[in-house]
CSV table of C-alpha atoms in Angstrom, one decimal:
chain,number,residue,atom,x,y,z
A,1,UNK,CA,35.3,30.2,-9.5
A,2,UNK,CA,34.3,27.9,-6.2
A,3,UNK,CA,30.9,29.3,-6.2
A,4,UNK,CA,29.9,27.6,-9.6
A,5,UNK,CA,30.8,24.0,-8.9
A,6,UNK,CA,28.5,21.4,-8.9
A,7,UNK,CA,27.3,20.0,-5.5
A,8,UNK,CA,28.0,17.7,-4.5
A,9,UNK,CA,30.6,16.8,-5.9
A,10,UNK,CA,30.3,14.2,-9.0
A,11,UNK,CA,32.4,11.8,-7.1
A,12,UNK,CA,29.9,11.5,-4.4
A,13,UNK,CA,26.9,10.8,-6.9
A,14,UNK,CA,28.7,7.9,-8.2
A,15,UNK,CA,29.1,6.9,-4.8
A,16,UNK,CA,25.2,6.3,-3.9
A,17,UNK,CA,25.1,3.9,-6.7
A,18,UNK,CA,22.7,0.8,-5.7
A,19,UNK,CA,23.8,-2.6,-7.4
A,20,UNK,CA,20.9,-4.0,-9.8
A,21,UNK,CA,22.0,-6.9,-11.0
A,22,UNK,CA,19.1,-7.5,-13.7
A,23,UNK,CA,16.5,-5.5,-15.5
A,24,UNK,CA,13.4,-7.5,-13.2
A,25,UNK,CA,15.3,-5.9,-10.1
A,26,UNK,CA,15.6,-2.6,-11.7
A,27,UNK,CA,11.9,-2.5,-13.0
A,28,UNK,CA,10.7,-4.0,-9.4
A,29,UNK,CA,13.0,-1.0,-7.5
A,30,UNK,CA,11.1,1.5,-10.0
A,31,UNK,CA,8.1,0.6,-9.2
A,32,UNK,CA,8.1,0.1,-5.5
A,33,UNK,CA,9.6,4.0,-5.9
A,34,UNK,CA,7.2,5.2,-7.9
A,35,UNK,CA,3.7,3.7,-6.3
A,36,UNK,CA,4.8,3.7,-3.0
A,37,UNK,CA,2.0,6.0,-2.0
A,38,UNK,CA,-0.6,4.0,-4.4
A,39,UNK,CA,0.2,1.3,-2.7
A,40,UNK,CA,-0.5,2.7,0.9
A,41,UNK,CA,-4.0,3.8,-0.7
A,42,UNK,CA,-4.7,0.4,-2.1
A,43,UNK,CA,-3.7,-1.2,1.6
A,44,UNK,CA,-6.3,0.9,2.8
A,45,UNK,CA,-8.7,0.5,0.1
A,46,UNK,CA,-8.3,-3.5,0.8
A,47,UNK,CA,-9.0,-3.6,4.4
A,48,UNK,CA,-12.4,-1.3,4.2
A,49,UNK,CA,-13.3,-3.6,1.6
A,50,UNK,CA,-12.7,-6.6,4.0
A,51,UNK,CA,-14.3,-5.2,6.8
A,52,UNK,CA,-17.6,-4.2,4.5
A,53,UNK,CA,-17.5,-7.9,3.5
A,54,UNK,CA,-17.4,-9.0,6.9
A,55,UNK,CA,-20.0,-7.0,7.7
A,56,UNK,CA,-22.1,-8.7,5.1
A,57,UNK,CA,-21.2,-11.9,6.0
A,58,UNK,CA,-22.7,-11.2,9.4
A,59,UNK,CA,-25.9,-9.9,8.2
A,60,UNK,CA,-25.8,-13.0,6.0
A,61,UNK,CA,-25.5,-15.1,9.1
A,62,UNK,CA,-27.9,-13.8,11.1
A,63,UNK,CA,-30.4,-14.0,8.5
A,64,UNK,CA,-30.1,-17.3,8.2
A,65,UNK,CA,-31.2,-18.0,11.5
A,66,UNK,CA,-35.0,-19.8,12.2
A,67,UNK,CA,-37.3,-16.9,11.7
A,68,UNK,CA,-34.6,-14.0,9.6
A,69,UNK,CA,-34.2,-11.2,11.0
A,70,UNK,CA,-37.6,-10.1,12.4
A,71,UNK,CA,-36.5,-12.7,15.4
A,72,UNK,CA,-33.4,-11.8,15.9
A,73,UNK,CA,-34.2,-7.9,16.1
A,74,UNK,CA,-37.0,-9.0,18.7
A,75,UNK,CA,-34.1,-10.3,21.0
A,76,UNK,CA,-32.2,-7.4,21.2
């Protein structure tokens, strides 16, 4: 009965073993597994939120200057 054995072989699973050699390693590896894609979203979620503060910061700037921002829209 070839067609009912497992695949692949039990041998090979014990084979693709990784080596944790404490519980902190073992809980890190789980989660860097399991939010990989939450992390890509949070990445993402960081930057726009940089770029919006930057943004700010810039408006900020230039209405600081002598005369806010009715001058500075006259120069452009």
């Amino acid at each position: 009965m070839e067609a009912f054995e497992s695949f692949p072989p039990q041998e090979e699973l014990f084979d693709m073993q990784v080596g944790i050699r404490s519980m902190g390693t073992a809980l890190r590896l789980a989660e860097s597994v399991l939010l990989a894609g939450g992390q890509r979203q949070a990445r993402r979620n960081a930057w726009a939120a940089v770029c919006e503060n930057r943004r700010y910061a810039a408006d900020r700037e230039r209405d600081a200057l002598p005369g806010g921002p009715a001058v500075e829209s006259a120069r452009r």
